[in-house]
PDB file of N, CA and C in Angstrom:
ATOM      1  N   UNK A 281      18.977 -16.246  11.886  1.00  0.00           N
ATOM      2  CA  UNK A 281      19.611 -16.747  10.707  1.00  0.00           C
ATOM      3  C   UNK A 281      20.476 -15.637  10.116  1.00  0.00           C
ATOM      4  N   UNK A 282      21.626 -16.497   9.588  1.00  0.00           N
ATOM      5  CA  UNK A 282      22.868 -14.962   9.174  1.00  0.00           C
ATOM      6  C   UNK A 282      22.707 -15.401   7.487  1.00  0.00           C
ATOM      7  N   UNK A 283      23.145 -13.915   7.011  1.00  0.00           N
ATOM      8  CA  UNK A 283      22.882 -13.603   5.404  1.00  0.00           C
ATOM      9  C   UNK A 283      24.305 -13.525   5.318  1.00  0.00           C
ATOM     10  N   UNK A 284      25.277 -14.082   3.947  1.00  0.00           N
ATOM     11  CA  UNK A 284      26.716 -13.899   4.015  1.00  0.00           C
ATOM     12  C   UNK A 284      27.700 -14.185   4.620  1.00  0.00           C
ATOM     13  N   UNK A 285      27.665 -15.374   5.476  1.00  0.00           N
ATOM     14  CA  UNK A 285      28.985 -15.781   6.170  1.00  0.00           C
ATOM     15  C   UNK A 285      30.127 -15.534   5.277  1.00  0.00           C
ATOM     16  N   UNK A 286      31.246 -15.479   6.266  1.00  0.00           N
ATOM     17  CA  UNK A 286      32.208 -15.230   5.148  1.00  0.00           C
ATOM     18  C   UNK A 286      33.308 -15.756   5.734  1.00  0.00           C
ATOM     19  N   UNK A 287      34.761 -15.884   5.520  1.00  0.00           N
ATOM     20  CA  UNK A 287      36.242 -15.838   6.069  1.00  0.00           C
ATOM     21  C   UNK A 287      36.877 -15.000   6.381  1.00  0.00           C
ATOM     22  N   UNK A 288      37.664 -14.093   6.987  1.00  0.00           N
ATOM     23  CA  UNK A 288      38.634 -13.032   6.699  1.00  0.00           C
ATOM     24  C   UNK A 288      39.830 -13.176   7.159  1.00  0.00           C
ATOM     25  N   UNK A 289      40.724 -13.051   6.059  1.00  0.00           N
ATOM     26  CA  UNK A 289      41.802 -12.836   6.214  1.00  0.00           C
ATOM     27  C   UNK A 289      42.524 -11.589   6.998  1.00  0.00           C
ATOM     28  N   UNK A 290      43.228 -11.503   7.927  1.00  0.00           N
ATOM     29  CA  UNK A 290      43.828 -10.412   8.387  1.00  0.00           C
ATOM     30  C   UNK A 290      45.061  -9.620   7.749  1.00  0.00           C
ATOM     31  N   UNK A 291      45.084  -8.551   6.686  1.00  0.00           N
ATOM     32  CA  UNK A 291      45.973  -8.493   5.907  1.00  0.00           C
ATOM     33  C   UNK A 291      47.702  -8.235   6.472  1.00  0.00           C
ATOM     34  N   UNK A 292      47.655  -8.140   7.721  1.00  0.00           N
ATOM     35  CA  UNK A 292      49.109  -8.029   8.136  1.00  0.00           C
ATOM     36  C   UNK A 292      49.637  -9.134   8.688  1.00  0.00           C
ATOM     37  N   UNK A 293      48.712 -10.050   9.571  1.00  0.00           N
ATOM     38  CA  UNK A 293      48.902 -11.224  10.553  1.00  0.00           C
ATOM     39  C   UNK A 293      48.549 -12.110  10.206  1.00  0.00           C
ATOM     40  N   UNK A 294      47.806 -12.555   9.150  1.00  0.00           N
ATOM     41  CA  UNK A 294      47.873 -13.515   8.658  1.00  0.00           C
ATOM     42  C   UNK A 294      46.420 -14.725   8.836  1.00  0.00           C
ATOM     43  N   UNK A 295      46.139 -14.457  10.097  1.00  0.00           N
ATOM     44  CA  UNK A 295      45.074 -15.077  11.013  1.00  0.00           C
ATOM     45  C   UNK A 295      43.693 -14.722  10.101  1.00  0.00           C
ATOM     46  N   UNK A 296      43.369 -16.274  10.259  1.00  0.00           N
ATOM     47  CA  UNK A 296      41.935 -15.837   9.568  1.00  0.00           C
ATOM     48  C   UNK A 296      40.741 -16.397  10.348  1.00  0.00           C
ATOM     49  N   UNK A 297      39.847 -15.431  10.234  1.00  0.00           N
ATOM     50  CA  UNK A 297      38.816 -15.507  11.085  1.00  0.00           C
ATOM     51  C   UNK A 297      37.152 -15.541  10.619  1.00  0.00           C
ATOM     52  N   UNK A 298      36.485 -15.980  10.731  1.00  0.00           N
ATOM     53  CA  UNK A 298      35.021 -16.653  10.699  1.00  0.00           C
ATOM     54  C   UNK A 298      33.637 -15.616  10.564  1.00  0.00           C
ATOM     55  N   UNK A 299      33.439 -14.667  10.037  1.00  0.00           N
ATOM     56  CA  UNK A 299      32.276 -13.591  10.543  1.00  0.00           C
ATOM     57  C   UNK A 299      30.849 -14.016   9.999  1.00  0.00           C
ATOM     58  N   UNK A 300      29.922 -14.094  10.980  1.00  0.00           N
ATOM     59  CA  UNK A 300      28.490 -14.509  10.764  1.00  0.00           C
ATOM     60  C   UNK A 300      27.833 -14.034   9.460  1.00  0.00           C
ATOM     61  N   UNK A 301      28.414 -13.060   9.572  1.00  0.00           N
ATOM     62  CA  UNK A 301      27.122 -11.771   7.807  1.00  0.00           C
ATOM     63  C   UNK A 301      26.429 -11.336   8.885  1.00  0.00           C
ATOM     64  N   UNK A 302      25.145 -10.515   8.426  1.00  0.00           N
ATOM     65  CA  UNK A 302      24.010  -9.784   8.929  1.00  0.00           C
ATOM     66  C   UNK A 302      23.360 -10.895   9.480  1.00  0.00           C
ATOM     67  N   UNK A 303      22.051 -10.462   9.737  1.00  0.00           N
ATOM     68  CA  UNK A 303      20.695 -11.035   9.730  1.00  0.00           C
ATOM     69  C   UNK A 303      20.039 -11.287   8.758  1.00  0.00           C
ATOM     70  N   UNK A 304      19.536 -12.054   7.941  1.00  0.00           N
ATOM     71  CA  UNK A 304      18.796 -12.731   7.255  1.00  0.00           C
ATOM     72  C   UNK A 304      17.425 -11.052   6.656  1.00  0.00           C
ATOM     73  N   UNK A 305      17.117 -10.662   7.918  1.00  0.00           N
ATOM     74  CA  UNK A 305      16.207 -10.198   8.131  1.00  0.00           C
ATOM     75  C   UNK A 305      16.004  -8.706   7.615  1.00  0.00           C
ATOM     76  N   UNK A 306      17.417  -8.223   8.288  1.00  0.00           N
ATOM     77  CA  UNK A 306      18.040  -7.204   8.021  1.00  0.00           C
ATOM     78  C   UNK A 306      18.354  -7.188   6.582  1.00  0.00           C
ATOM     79  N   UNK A 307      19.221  -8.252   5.988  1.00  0.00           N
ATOM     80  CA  UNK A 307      18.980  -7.759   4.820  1.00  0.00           C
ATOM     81  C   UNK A 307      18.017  -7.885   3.750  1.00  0.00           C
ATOM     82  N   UNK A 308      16.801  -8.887   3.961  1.00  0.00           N
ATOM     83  CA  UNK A 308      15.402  -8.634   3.699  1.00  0.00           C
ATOM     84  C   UNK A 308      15.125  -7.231   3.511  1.00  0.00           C
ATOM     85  N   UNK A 309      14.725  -5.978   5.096  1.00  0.00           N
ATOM     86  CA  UNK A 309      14.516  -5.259   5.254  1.00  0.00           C
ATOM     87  C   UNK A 309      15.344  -3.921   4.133  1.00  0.00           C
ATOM     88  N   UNK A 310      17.110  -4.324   4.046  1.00  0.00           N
ATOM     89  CA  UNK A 310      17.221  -3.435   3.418  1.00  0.00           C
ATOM     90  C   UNK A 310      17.015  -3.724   1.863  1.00  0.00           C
ATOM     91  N   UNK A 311      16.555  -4.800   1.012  1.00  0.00           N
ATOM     92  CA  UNK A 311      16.306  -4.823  -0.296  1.00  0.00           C
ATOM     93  C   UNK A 311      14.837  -4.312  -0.444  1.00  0.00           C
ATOM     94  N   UNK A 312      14.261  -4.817   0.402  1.00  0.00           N
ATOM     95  CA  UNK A 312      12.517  -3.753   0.686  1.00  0.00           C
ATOM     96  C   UNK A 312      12.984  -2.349   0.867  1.00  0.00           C
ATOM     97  N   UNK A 313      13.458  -1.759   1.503  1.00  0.00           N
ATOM     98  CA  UNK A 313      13.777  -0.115   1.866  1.00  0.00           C
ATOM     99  C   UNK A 313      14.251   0.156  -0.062  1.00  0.00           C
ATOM    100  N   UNK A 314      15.554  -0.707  -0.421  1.00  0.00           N
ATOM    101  CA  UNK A 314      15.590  -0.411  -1.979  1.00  0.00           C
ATOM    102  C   UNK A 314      14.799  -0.204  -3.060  1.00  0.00           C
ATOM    103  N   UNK A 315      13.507  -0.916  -3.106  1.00  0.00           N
ATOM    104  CA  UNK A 315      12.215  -0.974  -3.917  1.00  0.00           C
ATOM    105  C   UNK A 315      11.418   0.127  -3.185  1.00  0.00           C
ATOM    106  N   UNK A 316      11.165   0.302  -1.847  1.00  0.00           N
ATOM    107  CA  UNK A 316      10.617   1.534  -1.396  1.00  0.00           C
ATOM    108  C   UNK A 316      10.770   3.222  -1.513  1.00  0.00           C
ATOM    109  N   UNK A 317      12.424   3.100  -1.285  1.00  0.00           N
ATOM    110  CA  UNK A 317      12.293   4.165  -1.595  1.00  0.00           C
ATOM    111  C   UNK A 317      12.297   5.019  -3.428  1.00  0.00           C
ATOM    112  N   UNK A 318      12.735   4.895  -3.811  1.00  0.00           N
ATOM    113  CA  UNK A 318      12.388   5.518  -5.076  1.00  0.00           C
ATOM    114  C   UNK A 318      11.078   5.864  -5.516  1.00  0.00           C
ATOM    115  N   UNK A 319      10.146   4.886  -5.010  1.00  0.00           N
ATOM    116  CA  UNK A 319       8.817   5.402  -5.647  1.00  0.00           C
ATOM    117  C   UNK A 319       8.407   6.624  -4.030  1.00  0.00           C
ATOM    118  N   UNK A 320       9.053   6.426  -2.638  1.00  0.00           N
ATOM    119  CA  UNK A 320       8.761   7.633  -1.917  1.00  0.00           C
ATOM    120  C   UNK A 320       9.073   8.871  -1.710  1.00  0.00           C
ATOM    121  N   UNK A 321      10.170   9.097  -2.630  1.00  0.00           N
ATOM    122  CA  UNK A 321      10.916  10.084  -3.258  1.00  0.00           C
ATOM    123  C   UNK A 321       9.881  11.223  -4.080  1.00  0.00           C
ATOM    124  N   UNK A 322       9.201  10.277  -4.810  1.00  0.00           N
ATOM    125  CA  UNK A 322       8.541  10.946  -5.837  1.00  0.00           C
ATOM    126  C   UNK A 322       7.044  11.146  -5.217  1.00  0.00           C
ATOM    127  N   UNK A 323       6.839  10.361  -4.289  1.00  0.00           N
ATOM    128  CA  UNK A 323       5.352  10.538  -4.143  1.00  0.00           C
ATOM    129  C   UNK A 323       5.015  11.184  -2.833  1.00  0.00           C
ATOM    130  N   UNK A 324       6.147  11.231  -2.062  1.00  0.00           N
ATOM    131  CA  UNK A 324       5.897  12.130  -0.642  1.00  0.00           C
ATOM    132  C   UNK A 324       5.382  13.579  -0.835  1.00  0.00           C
ATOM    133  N   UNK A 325       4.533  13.634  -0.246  1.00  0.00           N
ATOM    134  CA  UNK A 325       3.977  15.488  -0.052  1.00  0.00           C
ATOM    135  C   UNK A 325       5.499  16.389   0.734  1.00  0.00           C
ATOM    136  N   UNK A 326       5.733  17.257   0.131  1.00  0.00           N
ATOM    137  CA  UNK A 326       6.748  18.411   0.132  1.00  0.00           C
ATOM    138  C   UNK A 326       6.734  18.788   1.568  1.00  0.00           C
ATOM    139  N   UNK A 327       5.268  18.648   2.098  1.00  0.00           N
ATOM    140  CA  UNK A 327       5.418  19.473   3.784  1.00  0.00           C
ATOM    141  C   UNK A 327       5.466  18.394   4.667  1.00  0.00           C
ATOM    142  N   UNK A 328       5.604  17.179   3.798  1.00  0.00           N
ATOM    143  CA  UNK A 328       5.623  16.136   4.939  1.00  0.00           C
ATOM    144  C   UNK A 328       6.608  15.843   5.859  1.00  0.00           C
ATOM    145  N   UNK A 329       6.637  16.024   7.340  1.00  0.00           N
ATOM    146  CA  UNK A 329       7.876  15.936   7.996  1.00  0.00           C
ATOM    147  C   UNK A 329       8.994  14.715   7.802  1.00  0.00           C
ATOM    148  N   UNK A 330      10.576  15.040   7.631  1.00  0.00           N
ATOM    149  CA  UNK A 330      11.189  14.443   6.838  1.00  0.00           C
ATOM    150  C   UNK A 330      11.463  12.845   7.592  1.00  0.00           C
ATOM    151  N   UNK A 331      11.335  13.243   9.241  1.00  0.00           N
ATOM    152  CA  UNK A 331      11.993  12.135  10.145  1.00  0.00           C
ATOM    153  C   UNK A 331      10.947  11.280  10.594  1.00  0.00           C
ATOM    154  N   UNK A 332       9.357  11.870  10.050  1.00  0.00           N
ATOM    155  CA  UNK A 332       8.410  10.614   9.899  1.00  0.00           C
ATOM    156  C   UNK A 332       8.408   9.933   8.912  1.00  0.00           C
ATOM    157  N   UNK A 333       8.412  10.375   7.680  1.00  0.00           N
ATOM    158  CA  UNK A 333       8.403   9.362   6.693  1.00  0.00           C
ATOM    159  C   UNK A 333       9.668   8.404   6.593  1.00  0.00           C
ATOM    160  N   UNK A 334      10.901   8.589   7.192  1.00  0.00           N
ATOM    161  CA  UNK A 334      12.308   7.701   7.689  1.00  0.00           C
ATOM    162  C   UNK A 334      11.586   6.609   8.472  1.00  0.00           C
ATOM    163  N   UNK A 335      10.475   6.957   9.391  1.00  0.00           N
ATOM    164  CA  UNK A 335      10.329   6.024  10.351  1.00  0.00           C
ATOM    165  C   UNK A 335       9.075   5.114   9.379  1.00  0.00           C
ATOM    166  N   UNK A 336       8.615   5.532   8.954  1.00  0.00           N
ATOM    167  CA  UNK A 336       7.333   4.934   7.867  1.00  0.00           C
ATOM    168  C   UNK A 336       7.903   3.983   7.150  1.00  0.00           C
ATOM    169  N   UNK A 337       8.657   4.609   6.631  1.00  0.00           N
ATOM    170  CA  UNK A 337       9.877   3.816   5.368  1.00  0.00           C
ATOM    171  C   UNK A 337      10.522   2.264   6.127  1.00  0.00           C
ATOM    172  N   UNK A 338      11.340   2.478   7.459  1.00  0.00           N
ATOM    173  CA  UNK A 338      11.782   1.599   8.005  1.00  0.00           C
ATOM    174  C   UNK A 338      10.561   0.950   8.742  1.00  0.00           C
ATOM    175  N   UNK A 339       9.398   1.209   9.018  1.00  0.00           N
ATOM    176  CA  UNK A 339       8.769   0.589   9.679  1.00  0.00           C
ATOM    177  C   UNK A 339       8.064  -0.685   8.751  1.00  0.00           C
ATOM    178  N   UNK A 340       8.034  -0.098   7.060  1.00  0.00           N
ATOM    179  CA  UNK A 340       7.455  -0.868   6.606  1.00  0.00           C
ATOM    180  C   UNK A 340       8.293  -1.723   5.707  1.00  0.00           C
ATOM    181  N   UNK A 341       9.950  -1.634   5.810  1.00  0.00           N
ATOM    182  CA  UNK A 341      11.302  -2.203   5.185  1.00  0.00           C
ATOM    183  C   UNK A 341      10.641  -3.821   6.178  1.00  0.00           C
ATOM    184  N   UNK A 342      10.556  -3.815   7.372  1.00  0.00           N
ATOM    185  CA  UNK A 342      10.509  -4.416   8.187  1.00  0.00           C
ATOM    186  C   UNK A 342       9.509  -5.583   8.509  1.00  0.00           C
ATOM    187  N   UNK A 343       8.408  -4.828   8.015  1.00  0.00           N
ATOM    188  CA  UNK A 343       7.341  -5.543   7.943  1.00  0.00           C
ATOM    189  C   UNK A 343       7.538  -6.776   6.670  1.00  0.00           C
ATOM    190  N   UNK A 344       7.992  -6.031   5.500  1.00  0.00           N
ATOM    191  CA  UNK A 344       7.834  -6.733   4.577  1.00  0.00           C
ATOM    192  C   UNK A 344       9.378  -7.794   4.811  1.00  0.00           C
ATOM    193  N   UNK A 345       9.994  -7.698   5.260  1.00  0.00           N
ATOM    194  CA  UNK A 345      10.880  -8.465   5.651  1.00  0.00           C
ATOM    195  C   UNK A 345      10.529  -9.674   6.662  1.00  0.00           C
ATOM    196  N   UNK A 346       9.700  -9.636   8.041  1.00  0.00           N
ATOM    197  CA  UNK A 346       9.323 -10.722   8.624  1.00  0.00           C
ATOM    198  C   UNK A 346       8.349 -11.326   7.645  1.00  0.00           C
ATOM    199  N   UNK A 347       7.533 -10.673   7.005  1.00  0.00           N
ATOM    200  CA  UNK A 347       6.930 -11.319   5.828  1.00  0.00           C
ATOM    201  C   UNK A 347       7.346 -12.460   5.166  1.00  0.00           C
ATOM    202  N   UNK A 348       8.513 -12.201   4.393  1.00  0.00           N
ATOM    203  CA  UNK A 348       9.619 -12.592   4.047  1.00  0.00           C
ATOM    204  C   UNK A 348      10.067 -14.074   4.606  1.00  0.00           C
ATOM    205  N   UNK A 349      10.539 -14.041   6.045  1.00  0.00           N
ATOM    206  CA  UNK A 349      11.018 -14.542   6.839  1.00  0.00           C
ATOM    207  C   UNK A 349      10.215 -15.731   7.706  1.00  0.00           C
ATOM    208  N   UNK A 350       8.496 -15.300   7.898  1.00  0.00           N
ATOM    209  CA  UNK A 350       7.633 -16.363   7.756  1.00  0.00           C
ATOM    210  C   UNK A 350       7.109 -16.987   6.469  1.00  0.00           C
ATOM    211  N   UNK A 351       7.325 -16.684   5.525  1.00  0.00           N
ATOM    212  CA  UNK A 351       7.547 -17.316   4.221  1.00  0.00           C
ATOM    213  C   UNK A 351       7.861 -18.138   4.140  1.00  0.00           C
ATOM    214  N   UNK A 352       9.361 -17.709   4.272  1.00  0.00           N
ATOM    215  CA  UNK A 352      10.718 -18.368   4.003  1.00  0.00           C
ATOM    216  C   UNK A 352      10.368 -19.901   4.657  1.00  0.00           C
ATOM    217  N   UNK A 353      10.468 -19.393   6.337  1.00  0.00           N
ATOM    218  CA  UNK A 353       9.758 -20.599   6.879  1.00  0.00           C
ATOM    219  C   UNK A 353       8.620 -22.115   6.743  1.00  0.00           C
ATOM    220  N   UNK A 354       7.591 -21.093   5.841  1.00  0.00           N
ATOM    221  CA  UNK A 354       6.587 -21.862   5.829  1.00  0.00           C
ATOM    222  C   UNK A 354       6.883 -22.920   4.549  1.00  0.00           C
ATOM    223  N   UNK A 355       7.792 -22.693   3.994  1.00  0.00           N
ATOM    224  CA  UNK A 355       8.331 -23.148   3.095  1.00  0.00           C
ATOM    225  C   UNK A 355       9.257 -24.462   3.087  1.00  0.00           C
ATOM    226  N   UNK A 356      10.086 -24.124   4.020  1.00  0.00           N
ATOM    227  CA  UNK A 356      10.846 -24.964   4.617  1.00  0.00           C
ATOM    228  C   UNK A 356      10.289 -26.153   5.791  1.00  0.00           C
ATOM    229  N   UNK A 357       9.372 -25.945   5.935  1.00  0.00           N
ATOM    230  CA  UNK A 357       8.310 -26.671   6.861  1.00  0.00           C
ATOM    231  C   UNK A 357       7.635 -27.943   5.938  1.00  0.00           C
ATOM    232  N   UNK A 358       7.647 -27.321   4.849  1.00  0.00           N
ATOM    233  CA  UNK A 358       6.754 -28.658   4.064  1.00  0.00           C
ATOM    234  C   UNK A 358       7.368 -29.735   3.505  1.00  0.00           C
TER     235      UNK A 358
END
């Protein structure tokens, strides 16, 4: 499922063309990463390595996004 379809105009040629948006999912994931990070900013330990907690962060943008997404679903089901 796409988030944002849109139109685009080509500003020299004139031709306009059709673009899907993201993923649904994806941008789930990045409004979760938005609410996440600020409070991990403040609460991460100083020696904590920087390119695990990136992967922590996105691992759990993600989670809470299929979350989201079987929700969404279960919703639409009834």
């Amino acid at each position: 499922m796409k988030a944002y379809p849109f139109l685009h105009k080509h500003p020299t040629s004139g031709e306009t063309t059709m673009s899907d948006g993201m993923d649904l999912r994806d941008w789930f994931a990045g409004m979760a990463l938005q609410g996440i990070l600020p409070d991990s900013f403040q609460e991460a330990p100083s020696n904590y390595p920087e390119g695990k907690l990136v992967d922590i962060w996105s691992q759990i943008a993600y989670e809470i996004a299929d979350a989201m997404m079987l929700q969404r679903k279960a919703l639409s089901d009834e």
